Amino acid sequence: MVTMSAPTNIAVIKYWGKADTHYNTPINSSLSVTLDQTELRAITTVAVSQKFTKDRFWLNGVEEDELLHSPRFRACLEGVQKLAQDHTDADGNLIYTKDDWKHLHLHISSYNTFPTAAGLASSAAGYAALVAALCQLYHAVETFPGEFSTIARQGSGSACRSLYGGIVAWRQGTPEQQWRDSKAEPVLTDWPELRALLLVVSDSKKDTSSTTGMQTSVQTSPLLQYRAQHIVPARMQAMEQACHARDFGTFAQLTMQDSNQFHATCLDTYPPIFYMNDISRQIVRIVTVYNAWAGELRAAYTFDAGPNAVIYCLEQHQQHLAALLCHYFPIPEGTLSCLDTSSVVLEESLLQACNETGRIPRMGDVQTMYATKPGPGPLVVTDICNLDPETGLNCYDPPSK
Amino acid sequence: MVTMSAPTNIAVIKYWGKADTHYNTPINSSLSVTLDQTELRAITTVAVSQKFTKDRFWLNGVEEDELLHSPRFRACLEGVQKLAQDHTDADGNLIYTKDDWKHLHLHISSYNTFPTAAGLASSAAGYAALVAALCQLYHAVETFPGEFSTIARQGSGSACRSLYGGIVAWRQGTPEQQWRDSKAEPVLTDWPELRALLLVVSDSKKDTSSTTGMQTSVQTSPLLQYRAQHIVPARMQAMEQACHARDFGTFAQLTMQDSNQFHATCLDTYPPIFYMNDISRQIVRIVTVYNAWAGELRAAYTFDAGPNAVIYCLEQHQQHLAALLCHYFPIPEGTLSCLDTSSVVLEESLLQACNETGRIPRMGDVQTMYATKPGPGPLVVTDICNLDPETGLNCYDPPSK
């Protein structure tokens, strides 16, 4: 029995559009920041036993039979099983041979520590945790670096990036290599000053699921094709350079431009897809004014396939930025984790400039704010177990809302 | 003394981005529908007199000195003066030679019959009326077809299209011809079934002026460049074909795609420009569902540089469509011009489908709705005069709000 946790990741060069739906590969490479797991993570326990009579899967405390038969889940399970190794006990006695695994029934229980509805890459964290836990359970060994990420990719594209910490690239790969080269690659693990604020915008219902949205975009948006082929390659290069140089200004500009362009291709889709709403746009305006006021790029917004904002910044500005955002998007007291903004006095000139955007502070437009930072890839968890060690049944009970 | 009125026009292939700021020419051709003048028009009176001691300009009842010195106004005035002809009275006596005009002081009074703030192409109608009235006053004669439109273009780009009725193209033109070929050209004057609904969305303040917005987009949006060079030319061709064939389905699809793409390039601008808001997006969703429900494209939304929607349709569907829109975006009674929707019973299946967009009917989200159709270019007005025939002073008094 193994329990592992995996982080979410928030892309700064966006993935949108599949090149190959079977292999679940992208039409362009992407780059993301893996977020610290303190608050946001998926925790998955997997177990095999000769006593188990069938495979079972509990997601957020609820048994989900269909998931077990989904092609995505099968691809992950069978992908890891192919790399499974013999398992010996502490004394070196063979317990299971590598061929045993696929005949042993599996129990899985997984949950997210953050609202699944919030659109904060829960499927990325979820599939990364699943693959990481299965790899651990089956003693799987990669035949090339990043192979596990090619398996996680087949569960959920962006999950591949959650298998590494820090800043991670997902190389688009090639059909010539049967997409084995469509894998995650760590780009930078040490940028200790990097920080992020996550703003969960109230109306979090997605207009269109990512899978459906991507498909429609690929089919109907001429701008998406152009972006993937002619804009992203240069942006990836520039972004990696900026990361290596810890050049936050360039990182910020590329991040904002790429978020804008991703949403532009959604809008160019027919019928159009809207993920950002008026609150998202007001956040963009406040960040834009903040940077203009500071005379440098101190904050970089990015929006995934939903209205929620993730704002990257450096440690030295995080508290000030959080105070500014809490001023314009007030949240219930105590909702902002790990960061005290009460002592921050916001400059009159800054408030004046922000007021000109037309934003009027209103409670409820942002539900929750998380203050976070880059963090490591999947971790073994020893203090939590979602399956009862005796019965092998789910023992995770989701908190009532 | 001459009074002329000019219509607005609403583009279906959008103009966004200047190729030459001096000549005010576009980076791509565009195509628009000139709207009927019954409700929306600019009415301009121009007069010369040897008694006038200086040029004077009243806009919406207020004297505007600065306008007279703006490069845009000068370009229009001098453009028309170059084409001026001798003026003889009914008996053939010469009153003014063509060279006299530029020495005679000019009084101008112009107003719009619709809110200037609503972003309904008021500057297009305004400059078209100005140029049309000046041409009439100075007895100007074109040296090539469309020359007047090259003059109006220098006042406001889209004004050139308001010099013709029906469906009008603005050819982007070439620097080789010193942009004399950047002119309007009528494409189709008879599509009697074509109709439009104009929805004025409450929050009509523009985020960014068109001039500034275009400039930033040209400088920062790689998607705009690609659109202008590689997408619009084919779309113009397809759109003109659809118009000639009165193929509303193709017209509708291209209209919606092009509106989406224009706003996509605004979003791809850095910092991004937002013209549509959540209400605009809800209108898009309702129209999308309406077409899906009908099983054919019956309605085509388009948004200019503002949140207001213009929805094209055919006569046979206008009343039904208006009733649907009035249901979801209720307006104060009597605000919808010339169209009675009270007898329309909306199908349960349609309402169910629309409800799924999440739109909840709410008064005030749309301020006014106009029901309109294509109409003619500038017209001589005989029953209105904005200048006192005795004094030559403005006599237009704007209605109090």
XYZ file of C-alpha atoms in Angstrom, chain A residues 70-395:
326
model
C -11.956 5.031 -19.097
C -9.237 4.871 -21.766
C -7.313 7.515 -19.842
C -7.166 5.468 -16.679
C -6.353 2.268 -18.579
C -3.518 3.982 -20.412
C -2.000 5.088 -17.112
C -2.449 1.735 -15.416
C -1.126 -0.339 -18.282
C 1.667 2.148 -18.937
C 2.981 1.756 -15.407
C 2.461 -2.022 -15.367
C 4.759 -2.356 -18.384
C 7.553 -0.779 -16.357
C 6.831 -2.778 -13.191
C 9.648 -4.683 -11.476
C 9.867 -7.606 -9.088
C 9.102 -6.802 -5.489
C 11.148 -8.284 -2.706
C 10.754 -7.827 1.016
C 13.383 -6.434 3.342
C 15.129 -9.773 3.496
C 15.316 -10.080 -0.256
C 12.559 -12.636 -0.607
C 10.588 -12.337 -3.807
C 7.006 -11.370 -3.048
C 5.648 -10.459 -6.460
C 7.323 -10.891 -9.824
C 6.933 -8.102 -12.309
C 4.341 -10.154 -14.159
C 2.225 -10.702 -11.075
C 1.118 -7.116 -10.811
C -1.344 -7.093 -13.633
C -3.176 -10.068 -12.178
C -3.591 -8.469 -8.781
C -6.672 -6.340 -8.241
C -6.136 -2.745 -7.370
C -7.832 -0.441 -4.873
C -7.343 3.266 -5.337
C -8.583 6.175 -3.284
C -7.770 9.708 -4.293
C -8.839 13.163 -3.210
C -7.959 16.777 -3.791
C -7.312 19.210 -0.982
C -8.883 21.982 -3.023
C -12.242 22.442 -4.692
C -12.414 20.378 -7.865
C -14.893 22.879 -9.245
C -12.421 25.723 -8.911
C -10.612 24.727 -12.088
C -7.207 24.720 -10.457
C -5.698 21.908 -12.476
C -7.208 19.229 -10.293
C -6.974 16.629 -13.039
C -3.278 17.377 -13.499
C -2.620 16.813 -9.811
C -4.945 13.826 -9.758
C -3.377 11.924 -12.633
C 0.118 12.825 -11.486
C -0.628 11.419 -8.031
C -2.180 8.302 -9.545
C 0.785 7.599 -11.808
C 3.310 8.432 -9.089
C 1.578 6.126 -6.610
C 1.279 3.278 -9.125
C 4.957 3.640 -10.067
C 5.864 3.371 -6.419
C 3.543 0.420 -5.809
C 4.733 -1.530 -8.847
C 8.381 -0.571 -8.371
C 8.319 0.766 -11.890
C 11.541 1.915 -13.504
C 11.812 4.315 -16.422
C 13.622 3.142 -19.559
C 14.330 6.795 -20.439
C 14.128 10.016 -18.422
C 10.603 11.396 -18.413
C 8.923 8.116 -19.341
C 6.593 8.279 -16.336
C 5.482 11.678 -17.555
C 4.562 10.189 -20.938
C 2.235 7.879 -19.017
C 0.700 10.638 -16.898
C 0.232 12.653 -20.108
C -2.173 10.018 -21.324
C -4.325 10.521 -18.252
C -4.427 14.278 -18.505
C -2.055 16.248 -20.707
C -0.923 18.757 -18.138
C -0.499 16.003 -15.517
C 2.863 15.209 -17.077
C 4.229 18.523 -15.848
C 3.182 17.772 -12.255
C 5.682 14.902 -12.093
C 8.497 17.404 -11.595
C 8.983 20.303 -9.226
C 9.906 23.897 -10.033
C 9.559 25.085 -13.594
C 8.780 22.342 -16.043
C 8.538 22.112 -19.821
C 6.321 19.720 -21.692
C 7.963 19.026 -25.047
C 5.348 18.521 -27.702
C 7.050 15.467 -29.181
C 6.838 13.953 -32.629
C 4.747 11.278 -34.300
C 7.995 9.808 -35.688
C 8.929 8.748 -32.172
C 5.387 7.577 -31.511
C 5.179 10.552 -29.131
C 7.600 8.966 -26.625
C 9.315 12.352 -26.791
C 6.109 14.143 -25.744
C 7.211 14.357 -22.150
C 7.893 16.639 -19.241
C 11.352 17.971 -18.533
C 12.437 19.997 -15.534
C 13.738 23.399 -16.595
C 14.619 25.067 -13.305
C 14.282 23.937 -9.725
C 15.764 26.867 -7.871
C 14.115 30.222 -8.170
C 13.581 30.708 -4.460
C 12.082 34.201 -4.752
C 9.245 33.174 -7.074
C 5.770 33.396 -5.549
C 2.183 33.056 -6.671
C -1.235 34.251 -5.605
C -4.252 32.206 -6.612
C -7.532 34.043 -6.833
C -10.561 31.799 -6.994
C -13.250 33.808 -8.768
C -16.762 33.088 -7.589
C -18.481 32.014 -10.740
C -16.312 29.039 -11.423
C -18.543 26.989 -13.660
C -16.703 26.256 -16.859
C -18.320 27.330 -20.084
C -16.779 24.405 -21.933
C -14.655 21.502 -20.711
C -11.016 21.697 -21.710
C -11.180 18.548 -23.810
C -14.194 19.682 -25.824
C -12.908 23.246 -25.992
C -9.525 22.235 -27.363
C -11.105 20.061 -29.987
C -13.348 22.856 -31.225
C -10.465 25.321 -31.174
C -8.206 23.062 -33.204
C -10.966 22.558 -35.743
C -12.135 26.139 -36.068
C -9.566 28.689 -34.939
C -7.051 29.678 -37.607
C -5.283 31.796 -35.006
C -4.640 28.743 -32.806
C -2.816 26.953 -35.615
C -0.700 29.995 -36.279
C 0.044 30.418 -32.586
C 1.120 26.795 -32.149
C 3.352 26.744 -35.198
C 4.789 30.220 -35.360
C 4.554 31.910 -31.990
C 4.967 29.348 -29.231
C 8.366 27.914 -30.311
C 10.049 31.310 -29.944
C 8.160 32.039 -26.736
C 9.250 28.734 -25.203
C 12.839 29.583 -25.944
C 12.540 33.113 -24.590
C 10.740 31.857 -21.495
C 13.337 29.220 -20.715
C 16.074 31.806 -21.101
C 14.210 34.173 -18.786
C 13.814 31.413 -16.194
C 17.485 30.476 -16.305
C 18.384 34.143 -15.917
C 15.737 34.578 -13.164
C 14.613 37.555 -15.216
C 11.207 38.171 -13.697
C 10.340 41.067 -16.009
C 10.639 38.953 -19.140
C 9.004 35.996 -17.412
C 6.081 38.241 -16.445
C 5.588 39.793 -19.846
C 5.664 36.458 -21.652
C 3.326 34.954 -19.064
C 0.719 37.677 -19.520
C 1.053 37.727 -23.296
C 0.671 34.001 -23.488
C -2.359 33.928 -21.219
C -3.942 36.665 -23.330
C -3.187 34.775 -26.503
C -4.567 31.498 -25.219
C -7.851 33.216 -24.370
C -7.739 35.003 -27.721
C -7.675 31.643 -29.501
C -10.617 30.511 -27.353
C -12.492 33.580 -28.526
C -11.450 32.890 -32.120
C -13.029 29.453 -31.772
C -16.419 28.997 -33.413
C -18.667 29.142 -31.498
C -16.423 31.130 -29.189
C -15.324 29.863 -25.797
C -15.240 32.252 -22.870
C -13.257 31.331 -19.808
C -12.472 34.756 -18.400
C -15.319 36.836 -17.054
C -15.691 40.480 -16.018
C -14.024 39.776 -12.650
C -11.076 38.122 -14.397
C -10.776 41.179 -16.599
C -10.845 43.512 -13.629
C -8.011 41.521 -12.086
C -6.065 41.972 -15.338
C -6.674 45.711 -15.199
C -5.532 46.017 -11.582
C -2.358 44.029 -12.302
C -1.695 46.143 -15.403
C -2.079 49.349 -13.404
C 0.056 47.961 -10.572
C 2.919 47.260 -12.964
C 2.561 50.645 -14.643
C 2.513 52.337 -11.240
C 5.618 50.425 -10.129
C 7.394 51.268 -13.379
C 8.398 47.637 -13.759
C 6.708 44.279 -14.182
C 6.135 43.089 -10.635
C 3.138 40.863 -11.202
C 2.076 38.519 -13.982
C -1.444 37.205 -14.289
C -2.302 33.993 -16.032
C -5.696 32.340 -16.516
C -6.294 28.683 -17.280
C -9.515 27.321 -18.726
C -11.605 29.155 -16.154
C -12.079 32.582 -14.611
C -9.570 32.085 -11.783
C -6.392 34.106 -11.764
C -2.924 32.960 -10.824
C -0.579 35.873 -10.311
C 3.143 35.274 -10.222
C 5.428 37.725 -8.442
C 8.634 37.854 -6.457
C 8.733 37.344 -2.698
C 9.565 40.973 -2.025
C 6.312 42.137 -3.629
C 3.937 39.360 -2.671
C 2.614 40.906 0.508
C 2.048 44.300 -1.087
C 0.414 42.773 -4.132
C -1.795 40.581 -1.957
C -2.864 43.610 0.067
C -3.736 45.460 -3.135
C -5.762 42.556 -4.466
C -7.487 42.053 -1.109
C -8.406 45.730 -1.197
C -10.122 45.510 -4.581
C -11.346 41.932 -4.268
C -12.014 41.608 -0.544
C -12.294 38.085 0.775
C -13.703 36.896 4.080
C -11.166 37.356 6.872
C -8.778 34.495 7.380
C -9.289 33.173 3.870
C -5.879 34.280 2.672
C -3.465 31.607 3.728
C -0.031 32.179 5.205
C 0.140 35.862 4.480
C -0.719 38.787 6.690
C -1.621 41.873 4.731
C -3.040 43.873 7.629
C 0.109 45.904 8.138
C 0.406 46.992 4.509
C -0.472 50.615 3.811
C -1.348 51.053 0.162
C -0.024 54.177 -1.502
C -2.588 56.837 -2.371
C -1.178 57.175 -5.889
C -1.568 53.444 -6.447
C -5.165 53.426 -5.257
C -5.975 56.424 -7.423
C -4.542 54.725 -10.491
C -6.422 51.503 -9.726
C -9.678 53.344 -9.124
C -9.464 54.645 -12.664
C -9.998 51.127 -13.946
C -13.542 51.441 -12.634
C -13.110 48.569 -10.201
C -15.098 49.071 -7.035
C -14.158 46.780 -4.122
C -16.866 44.186 -3.593
C -16.838 41.200 -1.299
C -17.550 37.877 -2.956
C -16.136 38.522 -6.422
C -13.126 36.526 -5.303
C -13.951 33.613 -3.013
C -10.551 32.572 -1.804
C -6.979 33.639 -2.232
C -4.025 31.315 -1.832
C -0.502 32.591 -1.314
C 1.884 29.994 -2.624
C 5.176 29.320 -4.426
C 6.910 26.724 -6.576
C 7.294 23.344 -4.952
C 8.509 19.795 -5.530
C 7.000 17.017 -7.618
C 5.132 14.031 -6.147
C 5.950 13.076 -2.579
C 5.506 9.921 -0.563
C 2.965 10.561 2.182
C 3.322 8.656 5.413
C 0.823 10.371 7.678
C -2.238 9.946 5.485
C -3.760 6.803 4.062
C -6.990 6.792 2.065
C -7.485 3.039 2.251
C -8.097 1.117 5.437
C -5.004 -1.075 5.971
C -7.188 -3.919 7.231
C -10.018 -3.948 4.709
C -8.437 -2.156 1.782
C -11.574 -0.065 1.520
C -11.750 3.678 1.166
C -11.488 5.496 4.482
